[in-house]
Tab-separated table of C-alpha atoms and ligand atoms in Angstrom:
chain	number	residue	atom	x	y	z
P	1	MET	CA	0.000	0.000	0.000
P	2	ALA	CA	1.338	3.433	-1.014
P	3	ALA	CA	1.029	5.044	2.416
P	4	VAL	CA	2.865	2.269	4.267
P	5	LYS	CA	5.587	2.182	1.605
P	6	ALA	CA	6.165	5.924	1.999
P	7	ILE	CA	6.266	5.628	5.802
P	8	VAL	CA	8.822	2.803	5.561
P	9	TRP	CA	10.969	4.925	3.220
P	10	ALA	CA	10.801	8.003	5.429
P	11	TRP	CA	11.668	6.004	8.556
P	12	LEU	CA	14.480	4.144	6.814
P	13	GLY	CA	16.061	7.399	5.678
P	14	TYR	CA	15.842	8.868	9.170
P	15	THR	CA	17.040	5.786	11.054
P	16	ASN	CA	19.893	5.049	8.629
P	17	HIS	CA	21.247	8.556	8.471
P	18	ALA	CA	19.917	10.796	11.227
P	19	LEU	CA	18.623	8.694	14.130
P	20	GLY	CA	18.594	10.793	17.293
P	21	TRP	CA	18.564	14.134	15.495
P	22	ASP	CA	15.424	16.211	15.189
P	23	LYS	CA	15.301	15.510	11.484
P	24	LEU	CA	17.015	14.132	8.422
P	25	VAL	CA	18.874	16.677	6.280
P	26	PHE	CA	20.378	15.959	2.894
P	27	THR	CA	23.139	18.407	1.992
P	28	PRO	CA	25.694	17.785	3.316
P	29	PHE	CA	24.727	14.114	3.459
P	30	PRO	CA	24.502	11.987	5.490
P	31	ALA	CA	23.604	14.298	8.315
P	32	GLY	CA	20.963	14.994	10.863
P	33	GLY	CA	19.783	18.435	11.791
P	34	ASP	CA	18.260	20.115	14.775
P	35	ASP	CA	15.154	22.267	14.726
P	36	GLY	CA	16.485	23.758	17.930
P	37	MET	CA	14.717	21.036	19.897
P	38	HIS	CA	17.487	18.470	20.513
P	39	MET	CA	14.780	15.957	21.296
P	40	ALA	CA	15.028	13.388	18.487
P	41	ALA	CA	11.855	14.990	17.178
P	42	THR	CA	11.295	12.739	14.151
P	43	ALA	CA	11.681	9.581	16.260
P	44	ILE	CA	9.076	10.763	18.779
P	45	ASP	CA	6.731	12.752	16.541
P	46	GLY	CA	6.581	9.816	14.107
P	47	LEU	CA	5.984	7.005	16.622
P	48	ASP	CA	2.197	6.787	16.334
P	49	THR	CA	2.354	6.842	12.518
P	50	LEU	CA	4.632	3.787	12.649
P	51	MET	CA	2.262	2.132	15.095
P	52	LEU	CA	-0.775	2.797	12.896
P	53	ALA	CA	1.096	1.298	9.960
P	54	ASN	CA	2.030	-1.753	12.097
P	55	LEU	CA	5.740	-1.079	11.658
P	56	ASN	CA	8.608	-1.734	14.013
P	57	TYR	CA	9.445	1.340	16.092
P	58	SER	CA	12.025	-0.214	18.434
P	59	ASN	CA	14.802	2.021	17.045
P	60	ALA	CA	13.013	4.985	18.603
P	61	LEU	CA	12.772	3.546	22.119
P	62	PRO	CA	16.224	4.569	23.442
P	63	TYR	CA	15.340	8.163	22.516
P	64	VAL	CA	11.998	7.896	24.261
P	65	ARG	CA	13.771	6.694	27.412
P	66	ASP	CA	16.216	9.616	27.222
P	67	VAL	CA	14.000	12.447	26.066
P	68	LYS	CA	13.842	15.474	28.327
P	69	VAL	CA	13.546	19.229	28.220
P	70	ASP	CA	17.157	20.355	28.365
P	71	VAL	CA	16.951	23.303	30.757
P	72	SER	CA	20.322	24.618	29.630
P	73	ARG	CA	18.869	25.359	26.174
P	74	ARG	CA	15.999	27.555	25.084
P	75	THR	CA	12.927	25.382	24.630
P	76	ASN	CA	10.168	26.296	22.200
P	77	VAL	CA	7.163	25.477	24.387
P	78	PHE	CA	4.706	25.150	21.491
P	79	GLU	CA	6.839	22.757	19.423
P	80	ALA	CA	7.847	20.676	22.437
P	81	THR	CA	4.177	20.392	23.438
P	82	ILE	CA	2.703	19.493	20.056
P	83	ARG	CA	5.522	17.322	18.697
P	84	ILE	CA	7.131	15.698	21.750
P	85	LEU	CA	4.516	15.626	24.507
P	86	GLY	CA	1.748	14.949	21.951
P	87	GLY	CA	3.785	12.215	20.264
P	88	LEU	CA	4.539	10.443	23.543
P	89	LEU	CA	0.923	10.614	24.709
P	90	SER	CA	-0.412	9.285	21.440
P	91	ALA	CA	2.099	6.409	21.493
P	92	HIS	CA	0.955	5.686	25.041
P	93	ALA	CA	-2.720	5.764	24.050
P	94	LEU	CA	-2.039	3.222	21.310
P	95	THR	CA	0.138	0.835	23.336
P	96	GLU	CA	-0.459	1.605	27.029
P	97	ASP	CA	3.293	1.089	27.439
P	98	GLY	CA	4.588	2.880	30.536
P	99	VAL	CA	7.792	3.916	28.754
P	100	PHE	CA	5.801	6.559	26.877
P	101	LYS	CA	3.918	7.692	29.964
P	102	ASN	CA	7.110	8.145	32.012
P	103	ALA	CA	8.658	10.210	29.250
P	104	ALA	CA	5.482	12.284	28.858
P	105	VAL	CA	5.476	13.056	32.596
P	106	ARG	CA	9.153	14.051	32.495
P	107	VAL	CA	8.547	16.428	29.584
P	108	GLY	CA	5.179	17.665	30.915
P	109	ASP	CA	6.656	18.490	34.318
P	110	GLU	CA	9.062	20.924	32.653
P	111	LEU	CA	6.580	22.360	30.139
P	112	VAL	CA	3.995	23.117	32.817
P	113	LYS	CA	6.495	25.640	34.234
P	114	ALA	CA	5.690	27.830	31.214
P	115	PHE	CA	2.246	28.675	32.652
P	116	ASP	CA	1.490	31.866	34.557
P	117	LEU	CA	-2.130	32.252	33.512
P	118	LEU	CA	-0.984	31.922	29.863
P	119	PRO	CA	2.062	29.891	28.914
P	120	CYS	CA	5.081	31.749	27.544
P	121	ALA	CA	6.721	30.910	24.222
P	122	THR	CA	10.207	30.035	25.504
P	123	LEU	CA	11.560	28.315	28.584
P	124	TYR	CA	15.159	28.635	29.735
P	125	GLN	CA	16.541	27.116	32.937
P	126	GLY	CA	13.057	26.235	34.061
P	127	GLN	CA	11.766	29.795	33.694
P	128	CYS	CA	9.951	31.846	31.099
P	129	VAL	CA	11.931	34.129	28.866
P	130	LYS	CA	9.861	37.259	29.513
P	131	LYS	CA	8.011	38.913	26.633
P	132	SER	CA	5.118	41.371	26.599
P	133	SER	CA	2.931	39.319	24.256
P	134	VAL	CA	2.391	35.785	23.063
P	135	SER	CA	0.603	34.404	20.008
P	136	ILE	CA	-2.775	32.802	20.574
P	137	ALA	CA	-1.512	29.684	18.757
P	138	VAL	CA	1.279	29.313	21.325
P	139	ALA	CA	-0.913	30.227	24.297
P	140	GLY	CA	-3.907	28.135	23.223
P	141	SER	CA	-2.455	24.926	21.775
P	142	ASN	CA	-1.855	22.759	24.802
P	143	ILE	CA	-5.246	21.917	26.310
P	144	LEU	CA	-5.562	18.593	24.456
P	145	GLU	CA	-2.081	17.408	25.434
P	146	PHE	CA	-2.226	18.597	29.053
P	147	THR	CA	-5.727	17.163	29.546
P	148	GLN	CA	-4.607	13.803	28.184
P	149	LEU	CA	-1.557	13.861	30.469
P	150	SER	CA	-3.866	14.424	33.447
P	151	ILE	CA	-6.212	11.665	32.312
P	152	ILE	CA	-3.450	9.050	32.190
P	153	THR	CA	-1.641	10.138	35.368
P	154	GLY	CA	-4.553	11.235	37.554
P	155	ASN	CA	-2.537	14.388	38.303
P	156	MET	CA	-4.816	17.331	37.542
P	157	THR	CA	-2.056	19.988	37.688
P	158	TYR	CA	-1.452	19.851	33.955
P	159	ARG	CA	-5.110	20.011	32.997
P	160	HIS	CA	-5.879	22.851	35.389
P	161	ALA	CA	-2.994	24.975	34.074
P	162	ALA	CA	-4.118	24.523	30.466
P	163	GLU	CA	-7.821	24.979	31.242
P	164	ARG	CA	-7.167	28.219	33.096
P	165	ALA	CA	-5.196	29.592	30.161
P	166	PHE	CA	-7.797	28.454	27.667
P	167	ALA	CA	-10.682	29.927	29.665
P	168	ALA	CA	-8.912	33.315	29.728
P	169	LEU	CA	-8.444	33.190	25.953
P	170	ILE	CA	-12.062	32.192	25.367
P	171	GLN	CA	-13.245	35.047	27.585
P	172	SER	CA	-11.035	37.468	25.671
P	173	ALA	CA	-12.344	36.190	22.316
P	174	LYS	CA	-15.883	36.637	23.630
P	175	ASP	CA	-15.180	40.161	24.910
P	176	ASN	CA	-13.848	41.025	21.468
P	177	SER	CA	-16.912	39.832	19.540
P	178	ASN	CA	-15.180	36.595	18.544
P	179	THR	CA	-12.519	38.377	16.511
P	180	LEU	CA	-9.461	37.943	18.713
P	181	VAL	CA	-6.213	39.155	17.088
P	182	SER	CA	-3.110	36.955	16.822
P	183	HIS	CA	-1.191	38.281	19.865
P	184	VAL	CA	-2.334	38.884	23.418
P	185	ASN	CA	-0.648	40.209	26.555
P	186	ASN	CA	-0.079	37.966	29.554
P	187	GLN	CA	-3.609	38.655	30.787
P	188	ALA	CA	-4.994	37.383	27.432
P	189	GLN	CA	-5.989	40.889	26.306
P	190	PRO	CA	-5.491	41.798	22.611
P	191	ALA	CA	-1.964	43.139	22.001
P	192	HIS	CA	-1.375	43.259	18.245
P	193	GLY	CA	-1.846	41.360	14.979
P	194	LYS	CA	-4.800	40.467	12.791
P	195	PHE	CA	-7.900	38.362	13.250
P	196	SER	CA	-7.079	35.313	11.124
P	197	TYR	CA	-6.838	31.543	11.013
P	198	GLY	CA	-3.289	31.737	9.648
P	199	GLY	CA	0.030	31.078	11.407
P	200	GLU	CA	0.229	32.393	15.001
P	201	SER	CA	-3.570	32.116	15.354
P	202	ASP	CA	-4.369	28.808	13.601
P	203	SER	CA	-4.324	26.125	16.251
P	204	PHE	CA	-6.054	28.304	18.860
P	205	TRP	CA	-9.251	28.120	16.754
P	206	GLU	CA	-8.510	24.466	16.071
P	207	TYR	CA	-8.197	23.636	19.796
P	208	MET	CA	-11.405	25.506	20.509
P	209	LEU	CA	-13.443	23.028	18.489
P	210	LYS	CA	-11.324	20.005	19.363
P	211	SER	CA	-11.257	20.630	23.129
P	212	TRP	CA	-15.049	20.964	23.001
P	213	ILE	CA	-15.229	17.567	21.269
P	214	PHE	CA	-12.629	16.005	23.618
P	215	GLY	CA	-14.648	17.243	26.594
P	216	GLY	CA	-17.758	15.402	25.368
P	217	CYS	CA	-19.383	18.412	23.622
P	218	GLN	CA	-20.473	19.850	26.981
P	219	LYS	CA	-19.153	23.399	27.056
P	220	LYS	CA	-21.744	25.349	25.075
P	221	GLU	CA	-19.875	28.605	25.505
P	222	VAL	CA	-16.780	27.234	23.757
P	223	ARG	CA	-18.860	25.956	20.821
P	224	ASN	CA	-20.637	29.323	20.593
P	225	VAL	CA	-17.401	31.307	20.482
P	226	PHE	CA	-16.102	28.964	17.794
P	227	ASN	CA	-19.289	29.319	15.721
P	228	GLY	CA	-19.176	33.090	16.193
P	229	ALA	CA	-15.571	33.254	14.964
P	230	ILE	CA	-16.416	31.175	11.880
P	231	LEU	CA	-19.241	33.588	11.038
P	232	ASN	CA	-16.763	36.452	11.293
P	233	PHE	CA	-14.240	34.687	9.036
P	234	GLN	CA	-17.056	34.213	6.527
P	235	LYS	CA	-18.353	37.779	6.765
P	236	LYS	CA	-14.851	39.164	6.294
P	237	ASN	CA	-14.311	36.649	3.494
P	238	ILE	CA	-10.925	35.630	4.897
P	239	LEU	CA	-9.362	33.282	2.353
P	240	PRO	CA	-6.312	31.015	2.631
P	241	ASN	CA	-3.080	32.855	1.841
P	242	SER	CA	-0.612	30.106	2.507
P	243	HIS	CA	-0.328	26.350	2.872
P	244	LEU	CA	-0.391	26.756	6.653
P	245	ASP	CA	-3.940	28.194	6.440
P	246	CYS	CA	-5.174	25.081	4.669
P	247	PHE	CA	-5.960	23.051	7.768
P	248	PHE	CA	-9.033	25.271	7.934
P	249	PRO	CA	-11.347	23.555	5.386
P	250	GLY	CA	-10.769	20.314	7.303
P	251	LEU	CA	-11.574	21.996	10.601
P	252	LEU	CA	-14.835	23.324	9.140
P	253	ALA	CA	-15.725	19.836	7.913
P	254	LEU	CA	-15.006	18.458	11.394
P	255	SER	CA	-17.277	21.093	12.877
P	256	TYR	CA	-20.056	20.067	10.477
P	257	LEU	CA	-19.496	16.400	11.379
P	258	TYR	CA	-20.062	17.300	15.031
P	259	ASN	CA	-23.421	18.892	14.187
P	260	GLY	CA	-22.097	22.314	13.273
P	261	PRO	CA	-24.233	24.371	10.887
P	262	ALA	CA	-24.389	23.387	7.194
P	263	HIS	CA	-22.713	26.634	6.185
P	264	HIS	CA	-19.491	25.403	7.850
P	265	LEU	CA	-19.295	22.627	5.279
P	266	ALA	CA	-20.278	25.003	2.469
P	267	PHE	CA	-17.432	27.336	3.513
P	268	ALA	CA	-15.011	24.380	3.562
P	269	LEU	CA	-16.029	23.377	0.038
P	270	ARG	CA	-15.507	26.946	-1.154
P	271	LEU	CA	-12.017	27.212	0.403
P	272	MET	CA	-10.657	23.796	-0.603
P	273	PRO	CA	-10.027	24.645	-4.302
P	274	LEU	CA	-8.056	27.709	-3.179
P	275	CYS	CA	-5.833	25.392	-1.146
P	276	LEU	CA	-5.441	22.944	-4.006
P	277	ALA	CA	-4.216	25.864	-6.097
P	278	PHE	CA	-0.974	25.794	-4.068
P	279	TYR	CA	-0.256	22.493	-5.862
P	280	LYS	CA	-0.486	23.988	-9.348
P	281	THR	CA	3.288	23.904	-9.765
P	282	ASN	CA	5.625	22.328	-12.365
P	283	THR	CA	6.125	19.307	-10.153
P	284	GLY	CA	2.645	19.109	-8.575
P	285	LEU	CA	4.244	19.702	-5.160
P	286	GLY	CA	2.675	22.103	-2.664
P	287	ALA	CA	3.936	25.690	-2.542
P	288	GLU	CA	4.229	27.542	0.761
P	289	ASP	CA	2.436	30.596	-0.579
P	290	ASN	CA	1.970	32.276	-3.919
P	291	HIS	CA	5.301	30.869	-5.078
P	292	LYS	CA	7.389	33.550	-3.382
P	293	ASN	CA	9.075	30.660	-1.594
P	294	LYS	CA	10.578	28.305	-4.182
P	295	TYR	CA	10.490	25.137	-2.081
P	296	THR	CA	7.890	22.733	-0.815
P	297	LYS	CA	8.115	22.031	2.898
P	298	LEU	CA	6.156	18.773	2.650
P	299	ARG	CA	3.499	20.277	4.876
P	300	PRO	CA	0.430	18.362	6.009
P	301	GLU	CA	-2.434	20.876	5.954
P	302	VAL	CA	-3.861	20.087	2.506
P	303	MET	CA	-3.590	16.320	3.044
P	304	GLU	CA	-5.381	16.793	6.387
P	305	SER	CA	-8.245	18.755	4.834
P	306	LEU	CA	-8.570	16.297	1.946
P	307	TYR	CA	-8.839	13.446	4.432
P	308	LEU	CA	-11.474	15.215	6.531
P	309	LEU	CA	-13.526	16.315	3.513
P	310	TRP	CA	-13.378	12.766	2.163
P	311	PHE	CA	-14.437	11.327	5.518
P	312	VAL	CA	-17.307	13.753	5.966
P	313	THR	CA	-18.673	13.915	2.398
P	314	GLY	CA	-17.698	10.422	1.196
P	315	LYS	CA	-16.622	11.929	-2.142
P	316	GLY	CA	-13.877	9.957	-3.921
P	317	MET	CA	-12.411	13.042	-5.572
P	318	TYR	CA	-10.750	14.094	-2.305
P	319	ARG	CA	-9.008	10.750	-1.983
P	320	GLU	CA	-7.941	10.895	-5.634
P	321	LYS	CA	-6.446	14.325	-5.083
P	322	ALA	CA	-4.542	13.017	-2.035
P	323	GLU	CA	-3.170	10.162	-4.157
P	324	GLU	CA	-2.090	12.618	-6.841
P	325	ILE	CA	-0.192	14.681	-4.259
P	326	MET	CA	1.500	11.577	-2.884
P	327	LYS	CA	2.539	10.561	-6.424
P	328	ALA	CA	4.169	13.966	-6.940
P	329	ILE	CA	5.957	13.631	-3.582
P	330	ASN	CA	7.230	10.180	-4.552
P	331	LYS	CA	8.301	11.369	-7.977
P	332	HIS	CA	10.167	14.507	-6.899
P	333	ALA	CA	10.865	14.538	-3.166
P	334	LYS	CA	11.789	10.893	-2.539
P	335	ARG	CA	15.586	10.465	-2.181
P	336	PRO	CA	17.518	7.378	-3.254
P	337	GLN	CA	19.384	7.315	0.108
P	338	GLY	CA	16.087	6.944	1.974
P	339	GLY	CA	13.722	9.638	3.183
P	340	TYR	CA	12.103	12.621	1.493
P	341	CYS	CA	13.440	16.136	0.982
P	342	GLY	CA	11.747	19.552	0.949
P	343	VAL	CA	12.663	20.235	-2.691
P	344	ALA	CA	12.446	23.005	-5.294
P	345	LEU	CA	8.945	23.343	-6.742
P	346	ALA	CA	10.282	23.821	-10.235
P	347	ASN	CA	12.458	20.734	-10.633
P	348	GLY	CA	12.694	18.632	-7.456
P	349	GLU	CA	16.229	19.770	-6.593
P	350	CYS	CA	17.047	19.139	-2.912
P	351	PRO	CA	18.822	22.309	-1.720
P	352	LYS	CA	21.523	22.735	0.886
P	353	TRP	CA	19.920	22.865	4.324
P	354	GLN	CA	20.374	26.299	5.840
P	355	GLY	CA	20.067	25.144	9.449
P	356	GLY	CA	18.145	26.663	12.294
P	357	GLU	CA	14.600	26.554	13.526
P	358	TYR	CA	11.856	26.125	10.883
P	359	GLN	CA	14.336	25.799	7.986
P	360	ASP	CA	12.589	22.935	6.293
P	361	ALA	CA	13.742	23.079	2.656
P	362	GLY	CA	16.588	20.590	2.189
P	363	SER	CA	15.322	18.401	5.016
P	364	MET	CA	12.557	16.030	6.053
P	365	PRO	CA	10.670	17.860	8.816
P	366	SER	CA	9.323	15.706	11.643
P	367	TYR	CA	5.736	16.673	10.795
P	368	PHE	CA	6.081	14.896	7.426
P	369	LEU	CA	5.998	11.511	9.154
P	370	ALA	CA	3.782	12.638	12.043
P	371	GLU	CA	1.133	14.366	9.949
P	372	THR	CA	1.433	14.376	6.147
P	373	LEU	CA	1.991	10.636	5.857
P	374	LYS	CA	-0.371	9.846	8.727
P	375	TYR	CA	-3.274	11.677	7.095
P	376	PHE	CA	-2.543	9.813	3.858
P	377	LEU	CA	-2.556	6.524	5.775
P	378	LEU	CA	-5.835	7.396	7.535
P	379	PHE	CA	-7.726	6.993	4.236
P	380	SER	CA	-7.291	3.264	4.830
P	381	THR	CA	-7.516	2.826	8.618
P	382	PRO	CA	-11.261	2.692	9.366
P	383	ASN	CA	-10.683	2.052	13.094
P	384	PHE	CA	-8.998	5.427	13.567
P	385	THR	CA	-11.246	8.289	12.532
P	386	PRO	CA	-12.404	11.699	13.790
P	387	LEU	CA	-15.286	9.817	15.430
P	388	THR	CA	-12.999	7.590	17.508
P	389	HIS	CA	-10.131	9.977	18.256
P	390	VAL	CA	-9.388	13.649	18.575
P	391	PHE	CA	-6.400	14.567	16.403
P	392	THR	CA	-4.125	17.219	17.852
P	393	THR	CA	-2.655	19.965	15.688
P	394	GLU	CA	0.287	17.616	15.052
P	395	ALA	CA	-2.133	14.723	14.254
P	396	HIS	CA	-1.480	12.899	17.510
P	397	MET	CA	-4.433	10.851	18.588
P	398	PHE	CA	-6.277	10.648	21.889
P	399	PRO	CA	-9.293	8.359	22.256
P	400	LEU	CA	-12.757	9.890	22.547
P	401	LEU	CA	-15.386	8.694	24.968
P	402	LYS	CA	-17.870	6.665	22.897
P	403	GLY	CA	-21.268	8.277	22.398
P	404	ALA	CA	-20.488	11.441	24.387
P	405	CYS	CA	-21.179	13.738	21.423
P	406	SER	CA	-23.810	13.468	18.755
P	407	THR	CA	-22.590	13.538	15.160
P	408	ARG	CA	-23.972	13.531	11.642
P	409	ILE	CA	-22.574	10.052	10.826
Z	501	DMJ	C1	2.627	21.433	12.211
Z	501	DMJ	O1	3.763	21.244	13.009
Z	501	DMJ	C2	1.423	21.733	13.070
Z	501	DMJ	O2	0.289	21.384	12.340
Z	501	DMJ	C3	1.335	23.176	13.501
Z	501	DMJ	O3	0.136	23.477	14.181
Z	501	DMJ	C4	1.494	24.143	12.356
Z	501	DMJ	N1	1.972	23.527	11.163
Z	501	DMJ	C5	2.971	22.535	11.230
Z	501	DMJ	C6	3.308	21.922	9.875
Z	501	DMJ	O4	3.046	22.723	8.794
């Protein structure tokens, strides 16, 4: 099967040439690269994808046993939460193996130090690096992971910290007519930025819907703020500007699945072709934006939305489009040494990796295995769906309580 084959190839490239690094980089080759995490990110972020594909993940276990927040380095709280903590918790949910739980507790115990009402963006020596504002994506993308950590440990500290932060953000969104801007001060009051579902805001809106679902669809206020924000995005006709924005049609489809209004699905169907337009390139690979950036970063958002639209509407064309994208990835981004590279859109050339945080061209980012390939695999794993699990912003999976929410399917 194409998805499993791609996962095997990605894992082989990483384990043969970059095991223990955050990700595989290609030039110079063979080499591993750090995204500034120093946490073997690909090994941990990719664990649950390997598990879903029934593949051997034993190579990753020494890194799971060792993983920790290194207090002598600056830690990006958002990335460590969504990639590392989320990855460990999802692996634990799938296996119930204590090795993942112990590691999640170790990492969670450091990350929880980021909270003082809202969490800060960067931890250093166990303390926040002080800043006057924080993005709502950073501040509001932890409630799923911290709640799950509390569920499996019985220690409510994590959940309470995240719930308190999230409640402050929800209140602020409400006070601002459901049009909260991208950055808030440490009391969750608007600081600067635009009202958008793009980078720096994105997963806050995502976690609003998903935390409502994860909590058994109980908190009416959270659902109302989410619905209100969607109406505002529609009224202002806010359209996707970059690949990052393209998780949004999928989120709207998920909302519709969980009994959201029909216009959420209609909006999703209107936005999806605009996202597919990012793939109208020489190679059929996804552009970051309107081709200002010459490289694909192998991002997941379009694959994610195609999967969700396929699941919700049952229309084969979304699956066909996903297969087409995967074919282009295999044709142009697959490397003979193993793994996949963020290549030039024009001709599939794998550039020299520039190094540093978020420099994904010339490398295989950890989210490629954790998300892009997982969403492609999900087309053929009927036991793992948005009805059985909540998928975090990094596509990590926590089981839902059966029958707690009503849905359209
Ligand atoms: C992923 O790491 C997550 O989905 C995050 O929320 C934003 N986007 C990247 C990959 O594009």
